């Protein structure tokens, strides 16, 4: 790459980040979320604790023993730490979420650039990801659940940026664990992505690269085990299971992942529609969300991007595996526009959408992406206009 090309690449990266940051900041209303679990967890970390004071109702804090613990993946709290060091419990988790969303969009652009797709495919995919998926809505309303998704998308896209870049095995391993410690289902992306890295390595180098990858995995994994021991007294994470046993919509025994939840989750993902009203605005999304079919149908372009190669096998398998836990989970996301659980597998479909855009008719691409952007813009407008969800800040 020449010096001129490097300057152009850097300028584009800065422009994409700046535009995404501005768009997401504007969409967020610069508000604070009431569901600031990660601010509370970061504050606890700063004081050498893994438990938080009694947060009262509304915060997903598990009362276990005599203490309260945050059950969500812990890693997003690390991104909030600098703000908490300055502002304490008044740190703005929503602002950190916006920054993570902008980084996720920027990383997406870097991935597409390294894939060397056409400029048309790169720009169209970027627009779709930024404002045609629920990444937009989740970034704007950075409550604990949404922020965890956005942080996971950011980290997963950084994994893919490295996959299409230098492929440093230790960094891929480190980022994979970081993504999984933001949203646990992403751990299932590790086997196909690791296979992809190793299968395209020189046979004599595979053992060394695998060892390097394990070295990248180890630090965060060991910290996570220690975190679990400090909370639960065991190396595994029992938080979500115990929460399920205490939740009014859960059950007193067993796993939160059950076959009986599959029908509603499939219905939510594919068919769930807004309620229709005779009065304006006619279409009223409910707290259960809106199906992926009705919010981001342009994801179907990923099917056109499939090839008989390692890239398609790895990305397609990762997307399917990561989607599975949410299909069997006892809630579909709740208090959401769209389907926030789709953000778990979105990163692995993005490169396939970029490839697919070079194969599908442009009229189909334009109409499906245009509709996706319009649908998500409607969700943003409706959320603010009617304060339709509890995660929308009240000023």
Coordinates of C-alpha atoms in Angstrom, one line a residue:
X1 CA 0.0 0.0 0.0
X2 CA 1.4 3.4 -1.0
X3 CA 1.5 6.4 1.3
X4 CA -1.4 8.0 -0.6
X5 CA -3.5 4.9 -0.2
X6 CA -2.8 4.7 3.5
X7 CA -3.8 8.4 3.8
X8 CA -7.0 7.7 1.9
X9 CA -7.8 4.7 4.0
X10 CA -7.1 6.6 7.3
X11 CA -9.3 9.5 6.1
X12 CA -12.2 7.1 5.2
X13 CA -11.9 5.4 8.6
X14 CA -12.0 8.7 10.4
X15 CA -15.0 9.9 8.3
X16 CA -16.9 6.7 8.9
X17 CA -16.3 6.8 12.6
X18 CA -17.2 10.5 12.8
X19 CA -20.4 10.1 10.9
X20 CA -21.5 7.0 12.9
X21 CA -20.7 8.7 16.2
X22 CA -22.7 11.8 15.2
X23 CA -25.6 9.8 14.0
X24 CA -25.7 7.6 17.1
X25 CA -25.2 10.4 19.5
X26 CA -28.1 12.3 17.9
X27 CA -30.3 9.2 18.0
X28 CA -29.5 8.7 21.7
X29 CA -30.7 12.1 22.7
X30 CA -27.5 12.3 24.9
X31 CA -29.6 10.7 27.7
X32 CA -28.6 8.5 30.6
X33 CA -30.1 5.0 30.9
X34 CA -31.7 3.9 34.1
X35 CA -30.4 0.4 33.5
X36 CA -26.8 1.2 34.2
X37 CA -25.7 -2.2 35.4
X38 CA -22.2 -1.9 33.9
X39 CA -21.6 1.5 35.7
X40 CA -22.5 -0.3 39.0
X41 CA -20.2 -3.2 38.1
X42 CA -17.3 -1.0 37.1
X43 CA -17.7 0.9 40.3
X44 CA -17.6 -2.4 42.2
X45 CA -14.4 -3.4 40.3
X46 CA -12.8 -0.1 41.3
X47 CA -13.5 -0.8 44.9
X48 CA -12.1 -4.4 44.7
X49 CA -15.5 -6.1 44.7
X50 CA -17.5 -8.3 42.4
X51 CA -20.8 -7.5 44.1
X52 CA -22.9 -4.3 44.0
X53 CA -25.0 -2.6 46.7
X54 CA -28.8 -3.4 46.6
X55 CA -29.9 -1.7 43.3
X56 CA -33.6 -2.0 43.9
X57 CA -36.1 -3.2 41.3
X58 CA -35.4 -2.9 37.6
X59 CA -31.7 -3.9 37.7
X60 CA -30.7 -7.5 36.7
X61 CA -28.9 -8.1 39.9
X62 CA -29.1 -11.6 41.3
X63 CA -29.5 -11.8 45.1
X64 CA -27.3 -14.7 45.9
X65 CA -26.2 -15.5 49.5
X66 CA -26.2 -12.1 51.1
X67 CA -25.0 -10.0 48.1
X68 CA -26.2 -8.8 44.7
X69 CA -24.4 -9.7 41.5
X70 CA -24.6 -8.6 37.9
X71 CA -25.4 -11.7 35.8
X72 CA -24.6 -10.3 32.3
X73 CA -21.2 -10.9 30.7
X74 CA -18.7 -8.7 32.6
X75 CA -16.4 -7.4 29.9
X76 CA -18.5 -4.3 28.8
X77 CA -17.9 -3.0 32.3
X78 CA -14.2 -2.5 31.4
X79 CA -15.1 0.0 28.7
X80 CA -17.1 2.0 31.2
X81 CA -14.2 2.0 33.8
X82 CA -12.5 5.2 32.5
X83 CA -15.8 7.2 32.8
X84 CA -16.5 5.7 36.2
X85 CA -13.1 6.7 37.4
X86 CA -13.9 10.3 36.5
X87 CA -17.7 10.6 37.1
X88 CA -18.3 7.7 39.6
X89 CA -21.9 6.4 39.6
X90 CA -22.9 9.3 37.4
X91 CA -20.9 8.0 34.4
X92 CA -23.0 7.8 31.2
X93 CA -23.2 4.2 30.1
X94 CA -25.3 5.2 27.1
X95 CA -22.4 7.4 25.8
X96 CA -20.0 4.5 26.0
X97 CA -22.5 2.4 24.1
X98 CA -22.7 5.0 21.4
X99 CA -18.9 5.0 21.0
X100 CA -18.9 1.2 20.8
X101 CA -21.5 1.3 18.2
X102 CA -19.5 3.8 16.1
X103 CA -16.4 1.6 16.5
X104 CA -18.5 -1.4 15.3
X105 CA -19.5 0.4 12.2
X106 CA -16.0 1.5 11.5
X107 CA -14.7 -2.0 12.0
X108 CA -17.4 -3.2 9.6
X109 CA -16.0 -0.8 7.0
X110 CA -12.5 -2.0 7.6
X111 CA -13.6 -5.6 7.1
X112 CA -15.3 -4.8 3.8
X113 CA -12.3 -2.9 2.6
X114 CA -10.0 -5.8 3.4
X115 CA -12.4 -8.2 1.6
X116 CA -11.9 -6.1 -1.5
X117 CA -15.5 -6.0 -2.4
X118 CA -16.7 -3.4 -4.8
X119 CA -17.1 0.2 -3.6
X120 CA -20.9 -0.2 -4.2
X121 CA -21.1 -3.3 -2.1
X122 CA -18.9 -1.8 0.6
X123 CA -21.0 1.4 0.9
X124 CA -24.4 -0.5 0.7
X125 CA -23.4 -3.0 3.3
X126 CA -22.1 -0.3 5.6
X127 CA -25.3 1.7 5.3
X128 CA -27.4 -1.5 6.0
X129 CA -25.4 -2.4 9.1
X130 CA -25.4 1.1 10.5
X131 CA -29.0 2.0 10.1
X132 CA -30.8 -1.0 8.6
X133 CA -30.4 -3.3 11.6
X134 CA -31.2 -3.1 15.3
X135 CA -27.6 -2.1 15.9
X136 CA -29.0 1.4 15.5
X137 CA -31.8 1.1 18.0
X138 CA -29.6 -0.8 20.6
X139 CA -26.8 1.7 20.3
X140 CA -29.2 4.6 20.8
X141 CA -30.8 3.1 23.9
X142 CA -27.7 1.8 25.8
X143 CA -29.5 -0.1 28.6
X144 CA -27.5 -3.0 30.0
X145 CA -28.9 -5.6 27.5
X146 CA -28.5 -3.4 24.5
X147 CA -25.0 -2.2 25.5
X148 CA -23.9 -5.8 25.9
X149 CA -25.0 -6.6 22.4
X150 CA -23.4 -3.5 20.9
X151 CA -20.1 -4.3 22.7
X152 CA -20.2 -7.9 21.4
X153 CA -20.8 -6.7 17.8
X154 CA -17.9 -4.3 18.1
X155 CA -15.6 -7.0 19.3
X156 CA -16.8 -9.6 16.8
X157 CA -16.2 -7.2 14.0
X158 CA -12.7 -6.6 15.3
X159 CA -12.2 -10.3 15.3
X160 CA -13.2 -10.4 11.6
X161 CA -11.0 -7.4 10.8
X162 CA -8.1 -9.4 12.1
X163 CA -9.3 -12.5 10.2
X164 CA -9.2 -10.5 7.0
X165 CA -6.0 -8.7 8.0
X166 CA -2.8 -10.0 9.6
X167 CA -4.5 -13.0 11.2
X168 CA -2.4 -12.8 14.4
X169 CA -3.7 -15.9 16.2
X170 CA -3.2 -14.6 19.7
X171 CA -5.2 -11.4 19.0
X172 CA -8.0 -13.4 17.4
X173 CA -8.1 -15.6 20.5
X174 CA -8.1 -12.7 22.8
X175 CA -10.9 -10.8 20.9
X176 CA -13.0 -14.0 20.6
X177 CA -13.0 -14.4 24.4
X178 CA -13.7 -10.7 24.9
X179 CA -16.7 -10.9 22.5
X180 CA -18.0 -14.1 24.4
X181 CA -17.7 -12.3 27.7
X182 CA -20.0 -9.6 26.4
X183 CA -22.6 -11.9 25.0
X184 CA -22.1 -15.6 25.9
X185 CA -23.6 -17.1 22.7
X186 CA -20.6 -15.8 20.8
X187 CA -18.4 -18.5 22.3
X188 CA -20.0 -20.9 19.8
X189 CA -18.4 -18.9 16.9
X190 CA -14.9 -20.0 18.1
X191 CA -14.8 -23.5 16.6
X192 CA -15.6 -22.5 13.0
X193 CA -13.4 -19.4 13.1
X194 CA -10.5 -21.3 14.6
X195 CA -10.9 -24.0 12.0
X196 CA -10.8 -21.3 9.3
X197 CA -7.6 -19.8 10.7
X198 CA -5.8 -23.2 11.1
X199 CA -7.1 -24.7 7.8
X200 CA -5.5 -21.8 5.8
X201 CA -2.2 -22.0 7.7
X202 CA 0.8 -23.9 6.4
X203 CA 0.6 -27.4 7.9
X204 CA 3.9 -27.1 9.7
X205 CA 2.8 -23.8 11.3
X206 CA -0.6 -25.0 12.6
X207 CA 0.6 -26.3 16.0
X208 CA 2.5 -23.0 16.7
X209 CA -0.5 -20.9 15.6
X210 CA -2.9 -22.9 17.8
X211 CA -0.6 -22.4 20.7
X212 CA -0.5 -18.7 20.0
X213 CA -4.3 -18.6 19.8
X214 CA -4.5 -20.4 23.2
X215 CA -2.1 -17.9 24.7
X216 CA -4.5 -15.1 23.6
X217 CA -7.5 -17.0 25.0
X218 CA -5.9 -17.7 28.4
X219 CA -5.8 -14.3 30.2
X220 CA -9.4 -13.3 29.9
X221 CA -10.6 -16.9 30.4
X222 CA -8.6 -17.3 33.6
X223 CA -10.0 -14.0 34.9
X224 CA -13.5 -15.1 34.1
X225 CA -13.0 -18.3 36.0
X226 CA -11.7 -16.3 39.0
X227 CA -14.7 -14.0 38.7
X228 CA -17.1 -16.9 38.8
X229 CA -15.3 -18.4 41.9
X230 CA -15.5 -15.1 43.6
X231 CA -19.3 -14.8 43.0
X232 CA -20.6 -18.4 43.1
X233 CA -17.8 -20.4 44.6
X234 CA -17.5 -22.5 41.4
X235 CA -15.5 -22.0 38.2
X236 CA -18.6 -22.1 36.0
X237 CA -21.2 -19.3 35.6
X238 CA -24.5 -20.2 37.2
X239 CA -25.9 -16.7 37.2
X240 CA -28.4 -17.0 34.4
X241 CA -29.7 -20.4 35.7
X242 CA -30.3 -19.2 39.2
X243 CA -31.9 -16.0 37.8
X244 CA -34.2 -18.2 35.7
X245 CA -35.2 -20.1 38.9
X246 CA -36.1 -16.8 40.6
X247 CA -37.7 -15.0 37.6
X248 CA -41.5 -14.8 37.6
X249 CA -41.5 -15.9 33.9
X250 CA -39.0 -18.6 34.5
X251 CA -39.3 -21.9 36.3
X252 CA -38.1 -23.0 39.7
X253 CA -35.9 -25.8 38.4
X254 CA -34.0 -26.8 35.3
X255 CA -32.3 -25.0 32.5
X256 CA -33.4 -21.7 30.9
X257 CA -32.8 -23.3 27.5
X258 CA -35.6 -25.7 26.6
X259 CA -37.2 -27.1 23.5
X260 CA -40.6 -25.7 24.6
X261 CA -39.4 -22.2 24.0
X262 CA -38.4 -22.9 20.4
X263 CA -41.8 -22.2 18.7
X264 CA -42.3 -18.7 20.2
X265 CA -38.7 -17.8 19.5
X266 CA -39.0 -18.9 15.9
X267 CA -42.2 -17.0 15.6
X268 CA -40.6 -13.9 17.0
X269 CA -37.6 -14.2 14.7
X270 CA -39.6 -14.7 11.5
X271 CA -43.3 -13.6 11.9
X272 CA -43.8 -11.3 14.9
X273 CA -45.5 -8.1 13.6
X274 CA -46.5 -4.8 15.2
X275 CA -50.1 -4.4 16.4
X276 CA -52.3 -2.6 13.9
X277 CA -54.4 0.3 15.0
X278 CA -57.0 2.3 13.2
X279 CA -55.5 5.5 14.7
X280 CA -52.2 7.1 13.8
X281 CA -49.5 5.8 13.7
X282 CA -51.3 2.6 12.7
X283 CA -48.4 0.2 13.3
X284 CA -47.5 -0.1 16.9
X285 CA -44.5 -2.3 17.8
X286 CA -45.0 -4.2 21.1
X287 CA -42.5 -4.9 23.9
X288 CA -42.0 -8.4 22.4
X289 CA -40.3 -6.8 19.4
X290 CA -40.7 -7.1 15.6
X291 CA -39.5 -10.0 13.5
X292 CA -36.2 -9.9 11.6
X293 CA -38.2 -10.5 8.5
X294 CA -40.0 -7.1 9.0
X295 CA -37.0 -5.1 10.2
X296 CA -33.9 -6.3 8.3
X297 CA -35.0 -8.4 5.4
X298 CA -31.8 -7.4 3.5
X299 CA -30.0 -10.0 5.6
X300 CA -31.3 -12.5 3.1
X301 CA -28.7 -11.1 0.7
X302 CA -26.2 -13.1 2.8
X303 CA -27.6 -16.3 1.1
X304 CA -26.4 -15.0 -2.2
X305 CA -22.9 -14.5 -0.7
X306 CA -22.4 -18.2 0.1
X307 CA -19.7 -20.0 -1.9
X308 CA -18.1 -23.4 -1.7
X309 CA -15.1 -22.1 0.2
X310 CA -13.7 -21.9 3.7
X311 CA -15.0 -18.4 4.2
X312 CA -18.6 -19.3 3.7
X313 CA -18.4 -22.5 5.7
X314 CA -16.8 -20.7 8.7
X315 CA -19.1 -17.7 8.7
X316 CA -22.2 -19.6 7.9
X317 CA -21.5 -22.2 10.6
X318 CA -20.7 -19.5 13.1
X319 CA -23.9 -17.6 12.4
X320 CA -26.0 -20.8 12.8
X321 CA -24.3 -21.9 16.0
X322 CA -24.4 -18.5 17.6
X323 CA -28.2 -18.2 16.8
X324 CA -29.1 -21.5 18.5
X325 CA -29.0 -20.5 22.2
X326 CA -31.5 -17.7 21.7
X327 CA -33.9 -20.0 19.9
X328 CA -34.2 -22.2 23.0
X329 CA -34.0 -19.4 25.6
X330 CA -37.0 -18.6 27.8
X331 CA -37.4 -15.0 26.7
X332 CA -37.1 -13.5 23.2
X333 CA -35.3 -10.4 24.3
X334 CA -38.3 -8.4 25.5
X335 CA -38.6 -4.6 25.8
X336 CA -37.1 -4.2 22.4
X337 CA -37.7 -2.9 18.9
X338 CA -36.8 -5.6 16.3
X339 CA -35.0 -8.7 17.6
X340 CA -31.9 -7.7 19.6
X341 CA -30.8 -11.3 19.9
X342 CA -30.1 -11.2 16.1
X343 CA -27.1 -9.0 16.9
X344 CA -25.4 -12.1 18.3
X345 CA -25.1 -13.6 14.8
X346 CA -25.2 -10.4 12.7
X347 CA -21.4 -10.0 12.5
X348 CA -20.9 -13.3 10.7
X349 CA -23.5 -12.5 8.1
X350 CA -22.1 -9.1 7.3
X351 CA -19.2 -10.3 5.0
X352 CA -21.7 -12.6 3.3
X353 CA -24.0 -9.7 2.6
X354 CA -21.1 -7.8 1.1
X355 CA -20.3 -10.8 -1.2
X356 CA -24.0 -11.3 -2.0
X357 CA -24.5 -7.6 -3.1
X358 CA -22.1 -8.3 -5.9
X359 CA -24.4 -11.1 -7.2
X360 CA -28.0 -10.0 -6.6
X361 CA -29.8 -7.5 -8.9
X362 CA -29.3 -3.9 -7.7
X363 CA -33.0 -3.2 -7.7
X364 CA -33.5 -6.0 -5.2
X365 CA -30.5 -4.8 -3.1
X366 CA -31.7 -1.2 -3.1
X367 CA -35.3 -2.1 -2.3
X368 CA -34.5 -4.5 0.6
X369 CA -31.8 -2.2 2.1
X370 CA -34.0 0.8 1.6
X371 CA -36.9 -0.9 3.4
X372 CA -34.6 -2.1 6.2
X373 CA -33.4 1.4 6.8
X374 CA -37.0 2.8 6.7
X375 CA -38.2 0.1 9.1
X376 CA -35.5 0.8 11.7
X377 CA -36.0 4.6 11.3
X378 CA -39.6 4.0 12.1
X379 CA -38.6 2.1 15.2
X380 CA -36.4 5.0 16.3
X381 CA -39.1 7.5 15.7
X382 CA -41.8 5.5 17.4
X383 CA -39.6 4.8 20.4
X384 CA -38.9 8.5 21.0
X385 CA -42.4 9.8 20.0
X386 CA -44.3 7.5 22.2
X387 CA -41.6 6.5 24.8
X388 CA -42.7 3.0 23.8
X389 CA -40.1 1.0 25.8
X390 CA -38.9 1.3 29.3
X391 CA -35.3 1.6 28.0
X392 CA -36.1 5.0 26.3
X393 CA -34.8 7.8 28.6
X394 CA -37.4 10.1 30.2
X395 CA -35.9 13.6 30.4

